[in-house]
């Protein structure tokens, strides 16, 4: 499974769709199997070092006015960092927090192959959060709209199935030995 991460200022859903389709098509022309490429859009973070010059990442006006908190290290995604209790008790989550949660959800789906909403809450350690079911439904819908998952079932029986390659090794089928009947008895 190839995951292409694009860190960029905010794009519209239409722009993301066009860019994502072009990236996936280009990789398929190079021999990647259909359904084995995921394009993940994330907001830019931090400074950029390019050709011996330090280039400051552009910030939108509201972000520039607000005091900035230290950004997490780029090589340690939010998935691996412990979520602060404040994240779970806030009335609303920020776009970067939601994008990190979507990334966690995608990785859980890749690892397990399919998840129910409850299993997703457990996998993302959100079982004590009142807002988790509604937020996860939105994230599942976004992944379904992006054609990364398929929704099976209804209500409590709903399962979300990852369409790409699953990371967990498949168990080999069990072989059942049957004694052949002899003609002689």
mmCIF file with all atom_site columns, N, CA, C and O in Angstrom, residues 3-50:
data_model
loop_
_atom_site.group_PDB
_atom_site.id
_atom_site.type_symbol
_atom_site.label_atom_id
_atom_site.label_alt_id
_atom_site.label_comp_id
_atom_site.label_asym_id
_atom_site.label_entity_id
_atom_site.label_seq_id
_atom_site.pdbx_PDB_ins_code
_atom_site.Cartn_x
_atom_site.Cartn_y
_atom_site.Cartn_z
_atom_site.occupancy
_atom_site.B_iso_or_equiv
_atom_site.pdbx_formal_charge
_atom_site.auth_seq_id
_atom_site.auth_comp_id
_atom_site.auth_asym_id
_atom_site.auth_atom_id
_atom_site.pdbx_PDB_model_num
ATOM 1   N N  . UNK A 1 3  ? 1.125   5.267  0.428   1.00 0.00 ? 3  UNK A N  1
ATOM 2   C CA . UNK A 1 3  ? 0.418   6.423  0.963   1.00 0.00 ? 3  UNK A CA 1
ATOM 3   C C  . UNK A 1 3  ? 1.199   7.664  0.563   1.00 0.00 ? 3  UNK A C  1
ATOM 4   O O  . UNK A 1 3  ? 2.371   7.806  0.914   1.00 0.00 ? 3  UNK A O  1
ATOM 5   N N  . UNK A 1 4  ? 0.554   8.555  -0.165  1.00 0.00 ? 4  UNK A N  1
ATOM 6   C CA . UNK A 1 4  ? 1.156   9.812  -0.583  1.00 0.00 ? 4  UNK A CA 1
ATOM 7   C C  . UNK A 1 4  ? 0.579   10.896 0.323   1.00 0.00 ? 4  UNK A C  1
ATOM 8   O O  . UNK A 1 4  ? -0.637  11.091 0.356   1.00 0.00 ? 4  UNK A O  1
ATOM 9   N N  . UNK A 1 5  ? 1.435   11.577 1.087   1.00 0.00 ? 5  UNK A N  1
ATOM 10  C CA . UNK A 1 5  ? 0.997   12.631 1.986   1.00 0.00 ? 5  UNK A CA 1
ATOM 11  C C  . UNK A 1 5  ? 1.319   13.969 1.343   1.00 0.00 ? 5  UNK A C  1
ATOM 12  O O  . UNK A 1 5  ? 2.472   14.229 0.987   1.00 0.00 ? 5  UNK A O  1
ATOM 13  N N  . UNK A 1 6  ? 0.308   14.808 1.206   1.00 0.00 ? 6  UNK A N  1
ATOM 14  C CA . UNK A 1 6  ? 0.494   16.134 0.628   1.00 0.00 ? 6  UNK A CA 1
ATOM 15  C C  . UNK A 1 6  ? 0.181   17.153 1.716   1.00 0.00 ? 6  UNK A C  1
ATOM 16  O O  . UNK A 1 6  ? -0.950  17.242 2.175   1.00 0.00 ? 6  UNK A O  1
ATOM 17  N N  . UNK A 1 7  ? 1.220   17.876 2.151   1.00 0.00 ? 7  UNK A N  1
ATOM 18  C CA . UNK A 1 7  ? 1.033   18.938 3.135   1.00 0.00 ? 7  UNK A CA 1
ATOM 19  C C  . UNK A 1 7  ? 0.912   20.238 2.367   1.00 0.00 ? 7  UNK A C  1
ATOM 20  O O  . UNK A 1 7  ? 1.828   20.637 1.658   1.00 0.00 ? 7  UNK A O  1
ATOM 21  N N  . UNK A 1 8  ? -0.223  20.892 2.509   1.00 0.00 ? 8  UNK A N  1
ATOM 22  C CA . UNK A 1 8  ? -0.515  22.069 1.714   1.00 0.00 ? 8  UNK A CA 1
ATOM 23  C C  . UNK A 1 8  ? -1.454  22.996 2.464   1.00 0.00 ? 8  UNK A C  1
ATOM 24  O O  . UNK A 1 8  ? -2.148  22.546 3.376   1.00 0.00 ? 8  UNK A O  1
ATOM 25  N N  . UNK A 1 9  ? -1.483  24.286 2.070   1.00 0.00 ? 9  UNK A N  1
ATOM 26  C CA . UNK A 1 9  ? -2.517  25.155 2.649   1.00 0.00 ? 9  UNK A CA 1
ATOM 27  C C  . UNK A 1 9  ? -3.885  24.602 2.255   1.00 0.00 ? 9  UNK A C  1
ATOM 28  O O  . UNK A 1 9  ? -3.990  23.727 1.398   1.00 0.00 ? 9  UNK A O  1
ATOM 29  N N  . UNK A 1 10 ? -4.914  25.127 2.852   1.00 0.00 ? 10 UNK A N  1
ATOM 30  C CA . UNK A 1 10 ? -6.246  24.571 2.629   1.00 0.00 ? 10 UNK A CA 1
ATOM 31  C C  . UNK A 1 10 ? -6.626  24.554 1.153   1.00 0.00 ? 10 UNK A C  1
ATOM 32  O O  . UNK A 1 10 ? -6.366  25.489 0.409   1.00 0.00 ? 10 UNK A O  1
ATOM 33  N N  . UNK A 1 11 ? -7.202  23.438 0.732   1.00 0.00 ? 11 UNK A N  1
ATOM 34  C CA . UNK A 1 11 ? -7.694  23.258 -0.623  1.00 0.00 ? 11 UNK A CA 1
ATOM 35  C C  . UNK A 1 11 ? -9.179  22.912 -0.545  1.00 0.00 ? 11 UNK A C  1
ATOM 36  O O  . UNK A 1 11 ? -9.637  22.358 0.454   1.00 0.00 ? 11 UNK A O  1
ATOM 37  N N  . UNK A 1 12 ? -9.891  23.192 -1.607  1.00 0.00 ? 12 UNK A N  1
ATOM 38  C CA . UNK A 1 12 ? -11.296 22.801 -1.649  1.00 0.00 ? 12 UNK A CA 1
ATOM 39  C C  . UNK A 1 12 ? -11.371 21.303 -1.914  1.00 0.00 ? 12 UNK A C  1
ATOM 40  O O  . UNK A 1 12 ? -10.401 20.689 -2.365  1.00 0.00 ? 12 UNK A O  1
ATOM 41  N N  . UNK A 1 13 ? -12.527 20.735 -1.660  1.00 0.00 ? 13 UNK A N  1
ATOM 42  C CA . UNK A 1 13 ? -12.723 19.302 -1.910  1.00 0.00 ? 13 UNK A CA 1
ATOM 43  C C  . UNK A 1 13 ? -12.536 18.997 -3.392  1.00 0.00 ? 13 UNK A C  1
ATOM 44  O O  . UNK A 1 13 ? -11.990 17.942 -3.752  1.00 0.00 ? 13 UNK A O  1
ATOM 45  N N  . UNK A 1 14 ? -12.959 19.912 -4.247  1.00 0.00 ? 14 UNK A N  1
ATOM 46  C CA . UNK A 1 14 ? -12.802 19.740 -5.695  1.00 0.00 ? 14 UNK A CA 1
ATOM 47  C C  . UNK A 1 14 ? -11.323 19.690 -6.082  1.00 0.00 ? 14 UNK A C  1
ATOM 48  O O  . UNK A 1 14 ? -10.919 18.840 -6.876  1.00 0.00 ? 14 UNK A O  1
ATOM 49  N N  . UNK A 1 15 ? -10.527 20.607 -5.527  1.00 0.00 ? 15 UNK A N  1
ATOM 50  C CA . UNK A 1 15 ? -9.095  20.639 -5.820  1.00 0.00 ? 15 UNK A CA 1
ATOM 51  C C  . UNK A 1 15 ? -8.424  19.352 -5.331  1.00 0.00 ? 15 UNK A C  1
ATOM 52  O O  . UNK A 1 15 ? -7.599  18.762 -6.032  1.00 0.00 ? 15 UNK A O  1
ATOM 53  N N  . UNK A 1 16 ? -8.772  18.916 -4.115  1.00 0.00 ? 16 UNK A N  1
ATOM 54  C CA . UNK A 1 16 ? -8.197  17.685 -3.569  1.00 0.00 ? 16 UNK A CA 1
ATOM 55  C C  . UNK A 1 16 ? -8.547  16.497 -4.452  1.00 0.00 ? 16 UNK A C  1
ATOM 56  O O  . UNK A 1 16 ? -7.708  15.635 -4.713  1.00 0.00 ? 16 UNK A O  1
ATOM 57  N N  . UNK A 1 17 ? -9.785  16.452 -4.932  1.00 0.00 ? 17 UNK A N  1
ATOM 58  C CA . UNK A 1 17 ? -10.215 15.362 -5.786  1.00 0.00 ? 17 UNK A CA 1
ATOM 59  C C  . UNK A 1 17 ? -9.415  15.324 -7.086  1.00 0.00 ? 17 UNK A C  1
ATOM 60  O O  . UNK A 1 17 ? -8.935  14.263 -7.496  1.00 0.00 ? 17 UNK A O  1
ATOM 61  N N  . UNK A 1 18 ? -9.235  16.485 -7.726  1.00 0.00 ? 18 UNK A N  1
ATOM 62  C CA . UNK A 1 18 ? -8.487  16.533 -8.986  1.00 0.00 ? 18 UNK A CA 1
ATOM 63  C C  . UNK A 1 18 ? -7.028  16.157 -8.781  1.00 0.00 ? 18 UNK A C  1
ATOM 64  O O  . UNK A 1 18 ? -6.464  15.348 -9.530  1.00 0.00 ? 18 UNK A O  1
ATOM 65  N N  . UNK A 1 19 ? -6.405  16.722 -7.751  1.00 0.00 ? 19 UNK A N  1
ATOM 66  C CA . UNK A 1 19 ? -4.993  16.438 -7.478  1.00 0.00 ? 19 UNK A CA 1
ATOM 67  C C  . UNK A 1 19 ? -4.817  14.960 -7.122  1.00 0.00 ? 19 UNK A C  1
ATOM 68  O O  . UNK A 1 19 ? -3.926  14.285 -7.635  1.00 0.00 ? 19 UNK A O  1
ATOM 69  N N  . UNK A 1 20 ? -5.675  14.457 -6.229  1.00 0.00 ? 20 UNK A N  1
ATOM 70  C CA . UNK A 1 20 ? -5.589  13.059 -5.816  1.00 0.00 ? 20 UNK A CA 1
ATOM 71  C C  . UNK A 1 20 ? -5.745  12.107 -6.987  1.00 0.00 ? 20 UNK A C  1
ATOM 72  O O  . UNK A 1 20 ? -5.006  11.132 -7.119  1.00 0.00 ? 20 UNK A O  1
ATOM 73  N N  . UNK A 1 21 ? -6.691  12.402 -7.877  1.00 0.00 ? 21 UNK A N  1
ATOM 74  C CA . UNK A 1 21 ? -6.898  11.529 -9.038  1.00 0.00 ? 21 UNK A CA 1
ATOM 75  C C  . UNK A 1 21 ? -5.676  11.541 -9.959  1.00 0.00 ? 21 UNK A C  1
ATOM 76  O O  . UNK A 1 21 ? -5.272  10.503 -10.475 1.00 0.00 ? 21 UNK A O  1
ATOM 77  N N  . UNK A 1 22 ? -5.062  12.713 -10.136 1.00 0.00 ? 22 UNK A N  1
ATOM 78  C CA . UNK A 1 22 ? -3.871  12.798 -10.990 1.00 0.00 ? 22 UNK A CA 1
ATOM 79  C C  . UNK A 1 22 ? -2.706  12.019 -10.393 1.00 0.00 ? 22 UNK A C  1
ATOM 80  O O  . UNK A 1 22 ? -1.977  11.327 -11.120 1.00 0.00 ? 22 UNK A O  1
ATOM 81  N N  . UNK A 1 23 ? -2.513  12.128 -9.087  1.00 0.00 ? 23 UNK A N  1
ATOM 82  C CA . UNK A 1 23 ? -1.415  11.407 -8.431  1.00 0.00 ? 23 UNK A CA 1
ATOM 83  C C  . UNK A 1 23 ? -1.636  9.896  -8.546  1.00 0.00 ? 23 UNK A C  1
ATOM 84  O O  . UNK A 1 23 ? -0.728  9.149  -8.914  1.00 0.00 ? 23 UNK A O  1
ATOM 85  N N  . UNK A 1 24 ? -2.849  9.456  -8.259  1.00 0.00 ? 24 UNK A N  1
ATOM 86  C CA . UNK A 1 24 ? -3.152  8.029  -8.321  1.00 0.00 ? 24 UNK A CA 1
ATOM 87  C C  . UNK A 1 24 ? -2.994  7.509  -9.747  1.00 0.00 ? 24 UNK A C  1
ATOM 88  O O  . UNK A 1 24 ? -2.399  6.451  -9.976  1.00 0.00 ? 24 UNK A O  1
ATOM 89  N N  . UNK A 1 25 ? -3.501  8.262  -10.735 1.00 0.00 ? 25 UNK A N  1
ATOM 90  C CA . UNK A 1 25 ? -3.385  7.854  -12.135 1.00 0.00 ? 25 UNK A CA 1
ATOM 91  C C  . UNK A 1 25 ? -1.925  7.753  -12.557 1.00 0.00 ? 25 UNK A C  1
ATOM 92  O O  . UNK A 1 25 ? -1.522  6.785  -13.219 1.00 0.00 ? 25 UNK A O  1
ATOM 93  N N  . UNK A 1 26 ? -1.105  8.735  -12.158 1.00 0.00 ? 26 UNK A N  1
ATOM 94  C CA . UNK A 1 26 ? 0.317   8.713  -12.509 1.00 0.00 ? 26 UNK A CA 1
ATOM 95  C C  . UNK A 1 26 ? 1.004   7.484  -11.916 1.00 0.00 ? 26 UNK A C  1
ATOM 96  O O  . UNK A 1 26 ? 1.797   6.821  -12.590 1.00 0.00 ? 26 UNK A O  1
ATOM 97  N N  . UNK A 1 27 ? 0.695   7.158  -10.666 1.00 0.00 ? 27 UNK A N  1
ATOM 98  C CA . UNK A 1 27 ? 1.313   5.982  -10.035 1.00 0.00 ? 27 UNK A CA 1
ATOM 99  C C  . UNK A 1 27 ? 0.817   4.684  -10.668 1.00 0.00 ? 27 UNK A C  1
ATOM 100 O O  . UNK A 1 27 ? 1.582   3.724  -10.787 1.00 0.00 ? 27 UNK A O  1
ATOM 101 N N  . UNK A 1 28 ? -0.423  4.653  -11.098 1.00 0.00 ? 28 UNK A N  1
ATOM 102 C CA . UNK A 1 28 ? -0.931  3.460  -11.768 1.00 0.00 ? 28 UNK A CA 1
ATOM 103 C C  . UNK A 1 28 ? -0.247  3.269  -13.115 1.00 0.00 ? 28 UNK A C  1
ATOM 104 O O  . UNK A 1 28 ? 0.032   2.149  -13.518 1.00 0.00 ? 28 UNK A O  1
ATOM 105 N N  . UNK A 1 29 ? 0.055   4.387  -13.819 1.00 0.00 ? 29 UNK A N  1
ATOM 106 C CA . UNK A 1 29 ? 0.782   4.290  -15.079 1.00 0.00 ? 29 UNK A CA 1
ATOM 107 C C  . UNK A 1 29 ? 2.200   3.771  -14.874 1.00 0.00 ? 29 UNK A C  1
ATOM 108 O O  . UNK A 1 29 ? 2.805   3.219  -15.793 1.00 0.00 ? 29 UNK A O  1
ATOM 109 N N  . UNK A 1 30 ? 2.728   3.941  -13.668 1.00 0.00 ? 30 UNK A N  1
ATOM 110 C CA . UNK A 1 30 ? 4.071   3.452  -13.350 1.00 0.00 ? 30 UNK A CA 1
ATOM 111 C C  . UNK A 1 30 ? 4.047   2.022  -12.806 1.00 0.00 ? 30 UNK A C  1
ATOM 112 O O  . UNK A 1 30 ? 5.065   1.511  -12.359 1.00 0.00 ? 30 UNK A O  1
ATOM 113 N N  . UNK A 1 31 ? 2.871   1.392  -12.776 1.00 0.00 ? 31 UNK A N  1
ATOM 114 C CA . UNK A 1 31 ? 2.798   -0.005 -12.390 1.00 0.00 ? 31 UNK A CA 1
ATOM 115 C C  . UNK A 1 31 ? 2.183   -0.297 -11.038 1.00 0.00 ? 31 UNK A C  1
ATOM 116 O O  . UNK A 1 31 ? 2.117   -1.461 -10.636 1.00 0.00 ? 31 UNK A O  1
ATOM 117 N N  . UNK A 1 32 ? 1.750   0.719  -10.307 1.00 0.00 ? 32 UNK A N  1
ATOM 118 C CA . UNK A 1 32 ? 1.103   0.467  -9.013  1.00 0.00 ? 32 UNK A CA 1
ATOM 119 C C  . UNK A 1 32 ? -0.281  -0.131 -9.270  1.00 0.00 ? 32 UNK A C  1
ATOM 120 O O  . UNK A 1 32 ? -0.984  0.299  -10.177 1.00 0.00 ? 32 UNK A O  1
ATOM 121 N N  . UNK A 1 33 ? -0.674  -1.091 -8.462  1.00 0.00 ? 33 UNK A N  1
ATOM 122 C CA . UNK A 1 33 ? -1.970  -1.753 -8.633  1.00 0.00 ? 33 UNK A CA 1
ATOM 123 C C  . UNK A 1 33 ? -3.109  -0.803 -8.259  1.00 0.00 ? 33 UNK A C  1
ATOM 124 O O  . UNK A 1 33 ? -2.970  -0.014 -7.312  1.00 0.00 ? 33 UNK A O  1
ATOM 125 N N  . UNK A 1 34 ? -4.220  -0.851 -8.981  1.00 0.00 ? 34 UNK A N  1
ATOM 126 C CA . UNK A 1 34 ? -5.386  -0.032 -8.620  1.00 0.00 ? 34 UNK A CA 1
ATOM 127 C C  . UNK A 1 34 ? -5.833  -0.357 -7.203  1.00 0.00 ? 34 UNK A C  1
ATOM 128 O O  . UNK A 1 34 ? -5.824  -1.506 -6.783  1.00 0.00 ? 34 UNK A O  1
ATOM 129 N N  . UNK A 1 35 ? -6.212  0.655  -6.461  1.00 0.00 ? 35 UNK A N  1
ATOM 130 C CA . UNK A 1 35 ? -6.661  0.465  -5.085  1.00 0.00 ? 35 UNK A CA 1
ATOM 131 C C  . UNK A 1 35 ? -5.541  0.335  -4.082  1.00 0.00 ? 35 UNK A C  1
ATOM 132 O O  . UNK A 1 35 ? -5.788  0.123  -2.901  1.00 0.00 ? 35 UNK A O  1
ATOM 133 N N  . UNK A 1 36 ? -4.277  0.447  -4.528  1.00 0.00 ? 36 UNK A N  1
ATOM 134 C CA . UNK A 1 36 ? -3.166  0.301  -3.589  1.00 0.00 ? 36 UNK A CA 1
ATOM 135 C C  . UNK A 1 36 ? -2.499  1.634  -3.273  1.00 0.00 ? 36 UNK A C  1
ATOM 136 O O  . UNK A 1 36 ? -1.457  1.661  -2.648  1.00 0.00 ? 36 UNK A O  1
ATOM 137 N N  . UNK A 1 37 ? -3.110  2.740  -3.709  1.00 0.00 ? 37 UNK A N  1
ATOM 138 C CA . UNK A 1 37 ? -2.536  4.060  -3.477  1.00 0.00 ? 37 UNK A CA 1
ATOM 139 C C  . UNK A 1 37 ? -3.554  4.912  -2.719  1.00 0.00 ? 37 UNK A C  1
ATOM 140 O O  . UNK A 1 37 ? -4.715  4.970  -3.084  1.00 0.00 ? 37 UNK A O  1
ATOM 141 N N  . UNK A 1 38 ? -3.096  5.573  -1.643  1.00 0.00 ? 38 UNK A N  1
ATOM 142 C CA . UNK A 1 38 ? -3.925  6.489  -0.867  1.00 0.00 ? 38 UNK A CA 1
ATOM 143 C C  . UNK A 1 38 ? -3.246  7.844  -0.877  1.00 0.00 ? 38 UNK A C  1
ATOM 144 O O  . UNK A 1 38 ? -2.039  7.941  -0.649  1.00 0.00 ? 38 UNK A O  1
ATOM 145 N N  . UNK A 1 39 ? -4.010  8.890  -1.154  1.00 0.00 ? 39 UNK A N  1
ATOM 146 C CA . UNK A 1 39 ? -3.487  10.251 -1.104  1.00 0.00 ? 39 UNK A CA 1
ATOM 147 C C  . UNK A 1 39 ? -4.104  10.914 0.122   1.00 0.00 ? 39 UNK A C  1
ATOM 148 O O  . UNK A 1 39 ? -5.324  10.983 0.243   1.00 0.00 ? 39 UNK A O  1
ATOM 149 N N  . UNK A 1 40 ? -3.262  11.375 1.039   1.00 0.00 ? 40 UNK A N  1
ATOM 150 C CA . UNK A 1 40 ? -3.713  11.986 2.282   1.00 0.00 ? 40 UNK A CA 1
ATOM 151 C C  . UNK A 1 40 ? -3.307  13.450 2.283   1.00 0.00 ? 40 UNK A C  1
ATOM 152 O O  . UNK A 1 40 ? -2.126  13.763 2.146   1.00 0.00 ? 40 UNK A O  1
ATOM 153 N N  . UNK A 1 41 ? -4.276  14.349 2.422   1.00 0.00 ? 41 UNK A N  1
ATOM 154 C CA . UNK A 1 41 ? -4.003  15.777 2.477   1.00 0.00 ? 41 UNK A CA 1
ATOM 155 C C  . UNK A 1 41 ? -3.945  16.200 3.936   1.00 0.00 ? 41 UNK A C  1
ATOM 156 O O  . UNK A 1 41 ? -4.822  15.857 4.724   1.00 0.00 ? 41 UNK A O  1
ATOM 157 N N  . UNK A 1 42 ? -2.878  16.938 4.292   1.00 0.00 ? 42 UNK A N  1
ATOM 158 C CA . UNK A 1 42 ? -2.708  17.436 5.650   1.00 0.00 ? 42 UNK A CA 1
ATOM 159 C C  . UNK A 1 42 ? -2.342  18.915 5.576   1.00 0.00 ? 42 UNK A C  1
ATOM 160 O O  . UNK A 1 42 ? -1.716  19.346 4.605   1.00 0.00 ? 42 UNK A O  1
ATOM 161 N N  . UNK A 1 43 ? -2.674  19.684 6.625   1.00 0.00 ? 43 UNK A N  1
ATOM 162 C CA . UNK A 1 43 ? -2.252  21.085 6.627   1.00 0.00 ? 43 UNK A CA 1
ATOM 163 C C  . UNK A 1 43 ? -0.741  21.177 6.812   1.00 0.00 ? 43 UNK A C  1
ATOM 164 O O  . UNK A 1 43 ? -0.133  20.305 7.440   1.00 0.00 ? 43 UNK A O  1
ATOM 165 N N  . UNK A 1 44 ? -0.120  22.216 6.208   1.00 0.00 ? 44 UNK A N  1
ATOM 166 C CA . UNK A 1 44 ? 1.332   22.336 6.362   1.00 0.00 ? 44 UNK A CA 1
ATOM 167 C C  . UNK A 1 44 ? 1.675   22.672 7.804   1.00 0.00 ? 44 UNK A C  1
ATOM 168 O O  . UNK A 1 44 ? 0.911   23.317 8.495   1.00 0.00 ? 44 UNK A O  1
ATOM 169 N N  . UNK A 1 45 ? 2.836   22.203 8.212   1.00 0.00 ? 45 UNK A N  1
ATOM 170 C CA . UNK A 1 45 ? 3.306   22.467 9.579   1.00 0.00 ? 45 UNK A CA 1
ATOM 171 C C  . UNK A 1 45 ? 4.767   22.852 9.514   1.00 0.00 ? 45 UNK A C  1
ATOM 172 O O  . UNK A 1 45 ? 5.537   22.250 8.783   1.00 0.00 ? 45 UNK A O  1
ATOM 173 N N  . UNK A 1 46 ? 5.119   23.838 10.306  1.00 0.00 ? 46 UNK A N  1
ATOM 174 C CA . UNK A 1 46 ? 6.529   24.158 10.485  1.00 0.00 ? 46 UNK A CA 1
ATOM 175 C C  . UNK A 1 46 ? 7.170   24.921 9.347   1.00 0.00 ? 46 UNK A C  1
ATOM 176 O O  . UNK A 1 46 ? 6.516   25.440 8.458   1.00 0.00 ? 46 UNK A O  1
ATOM 177 N N  . UNK A 1 47 ? 8.482   24.988 9.407   1.00 0.00 ? 47 UNK A N  1
ATOM 178 C CA . UNK A 1 47 ? 9.277   25.712 8.431   1.00 0.00 ? 47 UNK A CA 1
ATOM 179 C C  . UNK A 1 47 ? 9.788   24.742 7.374   1.00 0.00 ? 47 UNK A C  1
ATOM 180 O O  . UNK A 1 47 ? 9.860   23.541 7.590   1.00 0.00 ? 47 UNK A O  1
ATOM 181 N N  . UNK A 1 48 ? 10.177  25.319 6.246   1.00 0.00 ? 48 UNK A N  1
ATOM 182 C CA . UNK A 1 48 ? 10.670  24.508 5.141   1.00 0.00 ? 48 UNK A CA 1
ATOM 183 C C  . UNK A 1 48 ? 12.094  24.934 4.832   1.00 0.00 ? 48 UNK A C  1
ATOM 184 O O  . UNK A 1 48 ? 12.380  26.124 4.728   1.00 0.00 ? 48 UNK A O  1
ATOM 185 N N  . UNK A 1 49 ? 13.004  23.987 4.680   1.00 0.00 ? 49 UNK A N  1
ATOM 186 C CA . UNK A 1 49 ? 14.385  24.243 4.330   1.00 0.00 ? 49 UNK A CA 1
ATOM 187 C C  . UNK A 1 49 ? 14.568  23.786 2.895   1.00 0.00 ? 49 UNK A C  1
ATOM 188 O O  . UNK A 1 49 ? 14.354  22.627 2.576   1.00 0.00 ? 49 UNK A O  1
ATOM 189 N N  . UNK A 1 50 ? 14.944  24.713 2.001   1.00 0.00 ? 50 UNK A N  1
ATOM 190 C CA . UNK A 1 50 ? 15.004  24.395 0.578   1.00 0.00 ? 50 UNK A CA 1
ATOM 191 C C  . UNK A 1 50 ? 16.228  25.034 -0.050  1.00 0.00 ? 50 UNK A C  1
ATOM 192 O O  . UNK A 1 50 ? 16.420  26.245 0.052   1.00 0.00 ? 50 UNK A O  1
#
